[in-house]
Short mmCIF file of C-alpha atoms in Angstrom, two decimals:
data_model
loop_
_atom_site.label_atom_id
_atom_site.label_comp_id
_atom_site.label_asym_id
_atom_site.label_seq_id
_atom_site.Cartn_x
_atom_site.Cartn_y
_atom_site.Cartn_z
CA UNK A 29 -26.70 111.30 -17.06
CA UNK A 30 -26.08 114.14 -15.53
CA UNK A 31 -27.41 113.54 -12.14
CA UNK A 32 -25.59 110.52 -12.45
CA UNK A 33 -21.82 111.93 -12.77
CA UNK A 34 -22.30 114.56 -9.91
CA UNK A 35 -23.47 111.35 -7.93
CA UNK A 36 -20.45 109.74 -8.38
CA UNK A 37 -17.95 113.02 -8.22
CA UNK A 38 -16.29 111.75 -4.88
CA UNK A 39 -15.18 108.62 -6.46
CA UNK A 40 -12.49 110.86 -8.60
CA UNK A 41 -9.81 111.49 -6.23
CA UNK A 42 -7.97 109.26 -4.11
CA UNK A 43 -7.00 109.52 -0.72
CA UNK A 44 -3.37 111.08 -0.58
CA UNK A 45 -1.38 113.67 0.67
CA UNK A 46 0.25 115.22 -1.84
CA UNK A 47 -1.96 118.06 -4.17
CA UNK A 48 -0.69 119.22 -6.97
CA UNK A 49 -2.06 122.92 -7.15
CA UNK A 50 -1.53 125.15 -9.52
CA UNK A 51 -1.40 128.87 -9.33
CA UNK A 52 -3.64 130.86 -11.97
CA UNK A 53 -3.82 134.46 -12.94
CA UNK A 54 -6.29 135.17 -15.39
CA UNK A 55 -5.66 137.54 -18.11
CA UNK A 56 -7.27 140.61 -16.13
CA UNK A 57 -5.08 139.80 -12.89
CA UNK A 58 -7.57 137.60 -10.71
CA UNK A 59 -5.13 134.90 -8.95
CA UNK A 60 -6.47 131.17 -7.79
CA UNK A 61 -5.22 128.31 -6.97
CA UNK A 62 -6.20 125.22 -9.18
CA UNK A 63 -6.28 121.55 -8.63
CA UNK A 64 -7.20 119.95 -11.83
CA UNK A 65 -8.66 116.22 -11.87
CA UNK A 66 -9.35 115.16 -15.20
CA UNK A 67 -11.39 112.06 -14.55
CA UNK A 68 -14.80 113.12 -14.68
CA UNK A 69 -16.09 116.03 -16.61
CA UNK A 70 -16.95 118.19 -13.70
CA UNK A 71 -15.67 121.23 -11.87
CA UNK A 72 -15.86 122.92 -8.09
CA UNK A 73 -15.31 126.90 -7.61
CA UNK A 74 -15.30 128.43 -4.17
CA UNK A 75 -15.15 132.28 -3.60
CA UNK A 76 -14.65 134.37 -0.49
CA UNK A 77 -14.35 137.59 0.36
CA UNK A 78 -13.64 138.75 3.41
CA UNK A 79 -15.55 140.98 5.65
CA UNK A 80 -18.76 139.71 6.17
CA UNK A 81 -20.60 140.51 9.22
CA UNK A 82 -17.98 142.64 10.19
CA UNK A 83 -18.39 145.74 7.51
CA UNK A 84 -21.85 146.22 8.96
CA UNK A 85 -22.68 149.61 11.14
CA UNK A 86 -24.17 148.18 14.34
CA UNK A 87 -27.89 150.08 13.10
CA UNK A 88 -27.84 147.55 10.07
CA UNK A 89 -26.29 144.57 11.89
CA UNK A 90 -27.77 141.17 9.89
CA UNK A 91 -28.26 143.45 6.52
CA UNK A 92 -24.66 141.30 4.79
CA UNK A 93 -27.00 137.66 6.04
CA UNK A 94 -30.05 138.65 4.57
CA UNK A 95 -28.29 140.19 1.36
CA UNK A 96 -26.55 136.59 0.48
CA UNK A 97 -29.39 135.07 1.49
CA UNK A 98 -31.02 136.62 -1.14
CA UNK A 99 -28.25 135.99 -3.78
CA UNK A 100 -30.24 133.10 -5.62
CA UNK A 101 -33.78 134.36 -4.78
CA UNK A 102 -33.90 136.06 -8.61
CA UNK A 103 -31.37 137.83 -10.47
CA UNK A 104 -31.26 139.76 -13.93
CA UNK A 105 -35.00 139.43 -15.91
CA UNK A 106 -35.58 135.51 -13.39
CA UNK A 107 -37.63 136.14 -10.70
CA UNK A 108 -36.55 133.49 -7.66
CA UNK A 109 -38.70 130.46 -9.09
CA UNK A 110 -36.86 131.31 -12.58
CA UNK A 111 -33.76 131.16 -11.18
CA UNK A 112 -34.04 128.03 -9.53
CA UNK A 113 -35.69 126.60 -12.51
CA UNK A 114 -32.52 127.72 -14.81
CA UNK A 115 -30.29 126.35 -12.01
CA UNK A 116 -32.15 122.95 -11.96
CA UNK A 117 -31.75 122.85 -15.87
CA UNK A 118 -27.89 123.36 -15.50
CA UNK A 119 -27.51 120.86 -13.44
CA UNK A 120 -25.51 123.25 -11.15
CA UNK A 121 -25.64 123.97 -7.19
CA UNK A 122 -24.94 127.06 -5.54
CA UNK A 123 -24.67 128.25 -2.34
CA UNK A 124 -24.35 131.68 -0.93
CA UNK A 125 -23.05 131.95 2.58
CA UNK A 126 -21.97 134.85 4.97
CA UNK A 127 -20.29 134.34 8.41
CA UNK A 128 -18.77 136.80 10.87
CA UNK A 129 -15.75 137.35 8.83
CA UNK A 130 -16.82 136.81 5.28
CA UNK A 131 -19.14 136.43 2.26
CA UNK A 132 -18.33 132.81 0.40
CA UNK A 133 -19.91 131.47 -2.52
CA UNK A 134 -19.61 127.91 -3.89
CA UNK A 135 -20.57 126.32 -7.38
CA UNK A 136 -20.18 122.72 -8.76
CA UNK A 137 -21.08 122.29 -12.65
CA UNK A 138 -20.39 120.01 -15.30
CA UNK A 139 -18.01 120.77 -17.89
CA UNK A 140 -19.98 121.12 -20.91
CA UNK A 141 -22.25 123.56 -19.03
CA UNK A 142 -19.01 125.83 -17.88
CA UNK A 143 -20.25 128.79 -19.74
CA UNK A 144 -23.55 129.08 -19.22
CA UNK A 145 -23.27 128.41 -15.63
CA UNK A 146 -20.53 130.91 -15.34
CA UNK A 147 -22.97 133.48 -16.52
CA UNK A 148 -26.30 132.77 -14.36
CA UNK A 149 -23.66 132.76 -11.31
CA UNK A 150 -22.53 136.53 -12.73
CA UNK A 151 -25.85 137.62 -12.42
CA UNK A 152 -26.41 136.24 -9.06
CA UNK A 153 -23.39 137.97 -8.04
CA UNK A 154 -23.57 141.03 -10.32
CA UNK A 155 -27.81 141.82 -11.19
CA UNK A 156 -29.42 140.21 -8.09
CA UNK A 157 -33.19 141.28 -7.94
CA UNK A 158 -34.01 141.91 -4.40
CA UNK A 159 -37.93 141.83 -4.97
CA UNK A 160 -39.64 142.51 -2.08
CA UNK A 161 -41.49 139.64 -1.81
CA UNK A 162 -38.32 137.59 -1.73
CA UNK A 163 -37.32 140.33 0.80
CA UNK A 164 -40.21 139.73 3.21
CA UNK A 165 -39.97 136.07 2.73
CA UNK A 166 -36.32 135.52 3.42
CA UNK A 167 -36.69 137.82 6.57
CA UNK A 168 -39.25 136.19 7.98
CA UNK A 169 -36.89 133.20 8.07
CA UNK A 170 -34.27 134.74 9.52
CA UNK A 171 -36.30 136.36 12.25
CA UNK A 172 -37.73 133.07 13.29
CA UNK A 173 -34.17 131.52 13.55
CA UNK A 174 -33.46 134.59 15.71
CA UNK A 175 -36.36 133.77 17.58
CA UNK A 176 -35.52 130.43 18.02
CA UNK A 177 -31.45 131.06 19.45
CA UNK A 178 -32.87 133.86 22.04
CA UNK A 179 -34.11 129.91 23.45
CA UNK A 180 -31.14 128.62 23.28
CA UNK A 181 -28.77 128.50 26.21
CA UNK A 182 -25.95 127.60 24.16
CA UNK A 183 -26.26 130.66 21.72
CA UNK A 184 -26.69 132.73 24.53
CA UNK A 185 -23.53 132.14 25.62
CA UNK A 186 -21.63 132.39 22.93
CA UNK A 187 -23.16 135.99 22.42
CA UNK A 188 -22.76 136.51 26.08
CA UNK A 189 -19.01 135.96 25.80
CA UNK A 190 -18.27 137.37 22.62
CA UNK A 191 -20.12 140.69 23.94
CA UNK A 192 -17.46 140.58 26.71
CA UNK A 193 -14.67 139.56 24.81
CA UNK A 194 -14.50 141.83 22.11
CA UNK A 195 -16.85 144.79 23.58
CA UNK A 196 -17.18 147.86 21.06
CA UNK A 197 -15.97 145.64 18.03
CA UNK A 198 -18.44 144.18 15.56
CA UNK A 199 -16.51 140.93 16.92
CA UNK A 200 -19.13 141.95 19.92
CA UNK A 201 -22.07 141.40 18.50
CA UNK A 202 -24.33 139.13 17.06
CA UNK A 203 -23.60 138.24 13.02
CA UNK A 204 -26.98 137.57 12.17
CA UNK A 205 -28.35 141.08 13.87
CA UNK A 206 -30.95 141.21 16.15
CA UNK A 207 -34.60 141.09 15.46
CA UNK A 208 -34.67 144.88 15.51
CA UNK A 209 -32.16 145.56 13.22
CA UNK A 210 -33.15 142.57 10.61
CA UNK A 211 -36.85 143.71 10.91
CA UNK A 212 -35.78 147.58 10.19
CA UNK A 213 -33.70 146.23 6.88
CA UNK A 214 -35.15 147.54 3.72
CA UNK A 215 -34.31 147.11 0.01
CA UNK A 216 -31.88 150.19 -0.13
CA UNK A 217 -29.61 148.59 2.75
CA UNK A 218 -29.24 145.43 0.41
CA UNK A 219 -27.97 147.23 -2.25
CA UNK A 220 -25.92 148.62 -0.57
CA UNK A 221 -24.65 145.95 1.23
CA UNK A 222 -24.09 144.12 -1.72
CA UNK A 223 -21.69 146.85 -3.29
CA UNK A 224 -20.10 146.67 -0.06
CA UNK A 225 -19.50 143.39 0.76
CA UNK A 226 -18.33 141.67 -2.44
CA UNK A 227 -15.82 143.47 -3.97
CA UNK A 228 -13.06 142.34 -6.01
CA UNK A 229 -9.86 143.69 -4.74
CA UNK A 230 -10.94 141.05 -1.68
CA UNK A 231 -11.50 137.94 -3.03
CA UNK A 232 -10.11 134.52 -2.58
CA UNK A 233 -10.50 131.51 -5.32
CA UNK A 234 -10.03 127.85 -4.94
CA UNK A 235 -11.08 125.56 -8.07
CA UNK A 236 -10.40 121.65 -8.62
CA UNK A 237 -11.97 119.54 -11.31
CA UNK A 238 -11.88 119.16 -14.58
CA UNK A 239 -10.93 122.48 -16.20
CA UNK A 240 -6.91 124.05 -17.38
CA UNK A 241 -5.53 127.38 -16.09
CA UNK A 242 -5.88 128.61 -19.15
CA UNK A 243 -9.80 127.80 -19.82
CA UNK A 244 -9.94 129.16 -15.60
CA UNK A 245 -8.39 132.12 -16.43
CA UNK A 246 -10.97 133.09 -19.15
CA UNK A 247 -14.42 131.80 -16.66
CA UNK A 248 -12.89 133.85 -14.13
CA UNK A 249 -12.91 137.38 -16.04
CA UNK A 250 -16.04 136.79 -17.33
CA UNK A 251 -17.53 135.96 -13.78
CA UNK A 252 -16.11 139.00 -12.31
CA UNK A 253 -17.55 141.07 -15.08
CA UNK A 254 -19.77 144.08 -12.95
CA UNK A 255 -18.10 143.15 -9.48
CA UNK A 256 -17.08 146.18 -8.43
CA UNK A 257 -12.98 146.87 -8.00
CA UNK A 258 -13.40 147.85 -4.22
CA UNK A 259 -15.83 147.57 -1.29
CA UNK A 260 -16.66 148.96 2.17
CA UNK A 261 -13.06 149.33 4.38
CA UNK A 262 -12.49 146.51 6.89
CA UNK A 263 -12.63 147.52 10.32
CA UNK A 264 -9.55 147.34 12.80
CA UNK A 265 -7.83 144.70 14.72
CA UNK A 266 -10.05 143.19 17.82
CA UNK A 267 -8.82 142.97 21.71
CA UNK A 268 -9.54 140.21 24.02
CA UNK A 269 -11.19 142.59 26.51
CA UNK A 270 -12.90 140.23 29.37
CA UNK A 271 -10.96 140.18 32.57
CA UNK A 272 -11.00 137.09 34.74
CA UNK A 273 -14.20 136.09 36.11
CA UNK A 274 -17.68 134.51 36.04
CA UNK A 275 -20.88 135.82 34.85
CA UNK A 276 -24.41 134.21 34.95
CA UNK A 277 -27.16 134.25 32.85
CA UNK A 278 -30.31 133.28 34.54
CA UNK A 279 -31.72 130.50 32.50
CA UNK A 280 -34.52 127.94 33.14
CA UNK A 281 -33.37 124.60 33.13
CA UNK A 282 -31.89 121.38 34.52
CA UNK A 283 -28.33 122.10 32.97
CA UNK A 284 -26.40 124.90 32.99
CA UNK A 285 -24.21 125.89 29.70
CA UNK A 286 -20.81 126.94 30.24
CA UNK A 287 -18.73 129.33 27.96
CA UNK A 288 -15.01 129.61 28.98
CA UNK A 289 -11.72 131.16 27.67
CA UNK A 290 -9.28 133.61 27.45
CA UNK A 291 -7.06 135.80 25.18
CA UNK A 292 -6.18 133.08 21.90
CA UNK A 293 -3.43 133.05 19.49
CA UNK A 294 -3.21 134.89 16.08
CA UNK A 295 -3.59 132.51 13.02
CA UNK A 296 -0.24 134.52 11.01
CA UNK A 297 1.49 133.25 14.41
CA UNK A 298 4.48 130.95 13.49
CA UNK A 299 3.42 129.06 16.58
CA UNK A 300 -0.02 128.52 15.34
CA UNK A 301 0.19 124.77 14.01
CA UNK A 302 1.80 124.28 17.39
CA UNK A 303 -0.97 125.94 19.63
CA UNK A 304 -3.70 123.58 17.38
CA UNK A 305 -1.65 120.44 18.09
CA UNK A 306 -1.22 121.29 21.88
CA UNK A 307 -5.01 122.02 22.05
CA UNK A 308 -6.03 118.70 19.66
CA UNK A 309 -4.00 117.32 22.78
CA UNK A 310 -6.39 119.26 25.50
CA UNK A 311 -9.56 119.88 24.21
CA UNK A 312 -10.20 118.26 20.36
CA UNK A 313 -13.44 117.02 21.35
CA UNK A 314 -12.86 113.65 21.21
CA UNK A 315 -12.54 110.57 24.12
CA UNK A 316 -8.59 111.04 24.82
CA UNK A 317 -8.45 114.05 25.43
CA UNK A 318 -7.55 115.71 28.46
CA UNK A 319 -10.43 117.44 29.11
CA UNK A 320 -12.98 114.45 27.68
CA UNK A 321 -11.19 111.88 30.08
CA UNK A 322 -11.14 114.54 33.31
CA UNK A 323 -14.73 115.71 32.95
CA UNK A 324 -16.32 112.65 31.03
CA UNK A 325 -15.00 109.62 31.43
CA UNK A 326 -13.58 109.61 35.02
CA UNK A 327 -16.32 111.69 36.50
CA UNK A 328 -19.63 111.94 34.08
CA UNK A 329 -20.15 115.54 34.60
CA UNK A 330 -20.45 116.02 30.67
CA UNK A 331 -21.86 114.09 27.52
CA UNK A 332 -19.33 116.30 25.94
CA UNK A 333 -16.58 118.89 26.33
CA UNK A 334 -14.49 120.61 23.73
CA UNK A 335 -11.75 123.93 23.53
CA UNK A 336 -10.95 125.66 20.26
CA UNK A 337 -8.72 128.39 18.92
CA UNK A 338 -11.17 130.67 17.42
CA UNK A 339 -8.61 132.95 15.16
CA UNK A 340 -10.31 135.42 13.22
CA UNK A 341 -9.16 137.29 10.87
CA UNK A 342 -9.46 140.24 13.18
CA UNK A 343 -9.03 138.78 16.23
CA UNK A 344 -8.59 136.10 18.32
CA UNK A 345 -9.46 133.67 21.71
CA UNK A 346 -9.25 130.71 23.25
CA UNK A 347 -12.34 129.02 23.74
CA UNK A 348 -14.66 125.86 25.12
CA UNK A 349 -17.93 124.76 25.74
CA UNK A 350 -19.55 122.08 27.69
CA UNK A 351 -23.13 121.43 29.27
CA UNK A 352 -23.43 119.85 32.85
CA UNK A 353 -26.27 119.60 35.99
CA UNK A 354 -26.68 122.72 37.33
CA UNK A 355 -25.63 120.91 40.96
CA UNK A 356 -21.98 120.16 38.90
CA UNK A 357 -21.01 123.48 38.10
CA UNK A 358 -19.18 124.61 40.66
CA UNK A 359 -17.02 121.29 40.27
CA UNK A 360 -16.70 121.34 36.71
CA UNK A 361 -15.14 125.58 36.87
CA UNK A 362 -12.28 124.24 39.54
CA UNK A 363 -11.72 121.43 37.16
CA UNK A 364 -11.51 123.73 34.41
CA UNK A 365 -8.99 125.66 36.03
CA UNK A 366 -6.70 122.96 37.42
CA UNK A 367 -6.53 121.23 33.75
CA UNK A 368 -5.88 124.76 32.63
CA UNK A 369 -2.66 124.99 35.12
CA UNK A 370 -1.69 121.17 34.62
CA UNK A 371 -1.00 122.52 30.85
CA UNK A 372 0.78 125.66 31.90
CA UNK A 373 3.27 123.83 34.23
CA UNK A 374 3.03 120.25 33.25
CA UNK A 375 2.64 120.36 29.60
CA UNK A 376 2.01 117.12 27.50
CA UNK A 377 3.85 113.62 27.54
CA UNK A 378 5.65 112.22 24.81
CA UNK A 379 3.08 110.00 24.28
CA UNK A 380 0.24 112.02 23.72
CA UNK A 381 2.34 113.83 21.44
CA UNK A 382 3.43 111.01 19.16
CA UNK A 383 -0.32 109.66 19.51
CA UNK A 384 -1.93 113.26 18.27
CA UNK A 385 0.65 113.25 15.74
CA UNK A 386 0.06 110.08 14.28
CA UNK A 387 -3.70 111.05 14.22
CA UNK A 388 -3.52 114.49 12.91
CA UNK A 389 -1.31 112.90 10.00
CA UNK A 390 -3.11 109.98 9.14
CA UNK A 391 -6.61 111.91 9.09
CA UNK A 392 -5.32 115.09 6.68
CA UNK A 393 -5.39 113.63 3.62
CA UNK A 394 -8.81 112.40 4.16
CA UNK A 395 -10.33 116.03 3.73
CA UNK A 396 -9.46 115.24 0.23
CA UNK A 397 -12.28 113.43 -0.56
CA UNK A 398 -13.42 115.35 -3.76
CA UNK A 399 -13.02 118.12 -5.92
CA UNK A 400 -15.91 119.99 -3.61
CA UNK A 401 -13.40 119.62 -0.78
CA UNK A 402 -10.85 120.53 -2.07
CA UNK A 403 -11.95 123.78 -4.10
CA UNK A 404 -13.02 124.88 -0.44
CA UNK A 405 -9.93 124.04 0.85
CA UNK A 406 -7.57 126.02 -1.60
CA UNK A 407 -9.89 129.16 -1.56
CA UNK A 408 -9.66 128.71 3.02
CA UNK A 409 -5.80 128.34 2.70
CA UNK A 410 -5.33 131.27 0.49
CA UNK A 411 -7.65 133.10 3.11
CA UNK A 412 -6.02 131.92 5.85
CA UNK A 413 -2.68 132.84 4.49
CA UNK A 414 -1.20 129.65 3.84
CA UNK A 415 1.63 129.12 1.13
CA UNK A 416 0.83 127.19 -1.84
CA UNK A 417 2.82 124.54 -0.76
CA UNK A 418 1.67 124.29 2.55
CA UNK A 419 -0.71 121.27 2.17
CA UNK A 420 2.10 119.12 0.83
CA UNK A 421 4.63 120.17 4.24
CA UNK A 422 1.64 120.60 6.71
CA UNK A 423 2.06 116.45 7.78
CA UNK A 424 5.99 116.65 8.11
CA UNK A 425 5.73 120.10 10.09
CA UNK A 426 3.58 118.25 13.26
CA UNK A 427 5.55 115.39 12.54
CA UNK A 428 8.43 117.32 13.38
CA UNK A 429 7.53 119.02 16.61
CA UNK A 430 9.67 118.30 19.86
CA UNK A 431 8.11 117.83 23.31
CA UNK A 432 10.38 121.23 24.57
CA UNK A 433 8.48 123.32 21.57
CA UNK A 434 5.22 121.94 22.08
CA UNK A 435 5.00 121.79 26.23
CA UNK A 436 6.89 125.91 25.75
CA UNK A 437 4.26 126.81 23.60
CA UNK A 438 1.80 125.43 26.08
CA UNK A 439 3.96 127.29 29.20
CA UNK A 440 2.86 130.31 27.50
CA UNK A 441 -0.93 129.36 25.76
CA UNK A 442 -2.54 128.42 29.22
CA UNK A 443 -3.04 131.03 31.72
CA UNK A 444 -5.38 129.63 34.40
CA UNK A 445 -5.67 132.96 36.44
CA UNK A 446 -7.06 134.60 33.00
CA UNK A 447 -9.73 132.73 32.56
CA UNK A 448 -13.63 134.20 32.01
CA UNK A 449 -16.58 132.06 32.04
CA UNK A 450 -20.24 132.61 30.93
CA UNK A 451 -22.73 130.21 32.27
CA UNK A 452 -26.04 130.14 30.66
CA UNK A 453 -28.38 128.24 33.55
CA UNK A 454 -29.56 128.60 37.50
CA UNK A 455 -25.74 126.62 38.88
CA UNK A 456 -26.05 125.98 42.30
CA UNK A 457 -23.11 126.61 44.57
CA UNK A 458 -21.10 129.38 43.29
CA UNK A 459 -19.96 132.70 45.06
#
């Protein structure tokens, strides 16, 4: 019966765009924000604490992946098989993930099991074992996946250009480590890690499902029982270093992989919602957009081309990626930079304004689809530093942009002469 409910979990919420969140401080002062959805006796958490990769020194870089990692490989008297076993007989799933700029944990459970799985997550997060075999184990995983991405052109390029970009900042280096550092790692840099890396004064809580504020309140405190009040400091703000320019990375192969962008736009930005509509406009990824119909679909130099606003919280860019013949790359970098001018001077039409509009609007309230989604969502938007209300006036905000704000934003976004490109491959032509 179990199995059964959590099968059927994404049937519980319809598709809308209003969410009626609620915000919850538990008795000892933890805030969330909670959706609740009373229709099937089951519940969605989602914590994250910021930091991640980034609170490592660059001797220990990787030691934050391997400790989460290791977060459900055994905690408190369970070795790892124990664990999973005591999972398995909850019913629950949990996940343990860290990233570049943070540590985030997720757990679904059923109502009735609230308790119980409230307390084997504690000790996950509180007692975990670190036994070396799990140790050895989980590092030999991650040092074949590093194995594998030193193969792949597209990975080196996004290291290539984030090693530029942000030069000297741990935004500069690789968040899984390299296999030097991972391999070095011992059982004393976990711990210590851990302590480091999730900390309460730093956390960020999103819950939906079947559960009060009240009842929230009370799992909350006893979750964060042992989680220690502060962790390791957060390091400073992150410059777009990487002047104009092109550099090459020798790399077998018919194709070459291109990395391109400049200096981005801070996610606290009032502007910001504007800069992702422009760019949905320019480079979303799909057929439509500018840079899919110059480079794809009027000239098949790509299978696929995309640009992105990568807004950290430390720092941020503007970004793409595509993949093309080595013979095209020449090409494919004036392209690039006429598209990028077109923007700067030209801006967008009114009618790829009202037709991104009408997409972005219509397609919101589909990320709604469950009480997983949407625990995720309010612990992001708390993390991003969204409002409470801001899911509910997010549609009518892009519906309300003018062509004047949108193409000025855009006047000032795109900056052709600025842009640096990595390119992963053996491209023909270039000076």
């Amino acid at each position: 019966m179990k199995r059964l409910i959590a099968i059927f979990i994404l049937a519980a919420f319809p598709l809308r765009a209003e969410v009626d969140i609620t915000q919850v401080t538990s008795p000892s002062g933890l805030n969330a924000w909670l959706v609740e959805e009373r229709s099937i006796p089951f519940v969605s958490l989602d914590l994250i604490f910021p930091g991640g990769a980034t609170l490592e020194s660059d001797e220990q870089a990787g030691v934050v992946n391997l400790m989460t990692a290791l977060l459900s490989d055994g905690a408190g008297d369970m070795d790892a098989q124990a664990f999973a076993a005591r999972s398995e007989e909850l019913a629950t799933r949990m996940s343990f993930n860290a990233g570049r700029d943070s540590v985030s944990v997720s757990v679904r459970f059923l109502t009735e099991d609230a308790e119980a799985v409230i307390e084997h997550l504690r000790l996950a997060l509180t007692e975990p074992r670190f036994d070396e075999d799990a140790i050895a184990r989980t590092r030999g995983q991650l040092l074949a996946q590093l194995r594998r991405d030193a193969l792949d052109p597209n990975t080196l390029a996004s290291r290539a250009f984030a090693s530029v970009a942000f030069d000297g900042h741990p935004y500069g280096r690789e968040a899984n480590g390299t296999p030097e550092t991972v391999g070095a790692l011992d059982r004393d840099a976990l711990v210590a890690a851990h302590q480091g890396a999730i900390a309460r004064d730093r956390v960020y809580i999103g819950a939906a499902g079947d559960i009060s504020a009240e009842d929230l309140g009370e799992l909350l405190d006893r979750l964060f029982e042992g989680i220690p009040e502060t962790g390791w400091d957060l390091p400073d703000h992150a410059e777009f270093l990487a002047e104009p320019g092109v550099e090459v990375i020798p790399f077998d192969g018919p194709q070459s992989v291109v990395a391109f962008g400049h200096a981005g736009i801070a996610r606290d930005d009032p502007e910001f919602l504007t800069a992702y509509v422009v760019n949905e406009i320019f480079g979303g990824g799909r057929f439509g957009t500018r840079l899919m119909r110059s480079l794809r679909e009027e000239r098949g130099l790509t299978y696929g081309i995309g640009a992105f606003l990568s807004s950290g919280a430390l720092g941020e860019s503007y970004q793409g990626r595509l993949s093309t013949d080595n013979d095209n790359v020449e090409i494919v970098l004036e392209l690039l930079r006429e598209e990028w001018a077109q923007m700067a001077n030209d801006g967008v039409t009114e009618e790829e304004l009202k037709r991104i509009q009408t997409y972005l609007t219509g397609a919101y309230p589909l990320r709604f689809d469950g009480n997983s989604s949407i625990a995720s969502i309010m612990a992001s938007m708390q993390y991003q530093g969204f409002d409470i209300d801001y899911v509910n006036r997010r549609n009518d905000m892009i519906s309300s942009l003018t062509l004047d704000e949108v193409n000025d934003l855009a006047s000032r976004l795109y900056d052709p002469d600025a842009l640096f490109f990595v390119i992963v491959g053996q491209p023909v032509g270039l000076n």
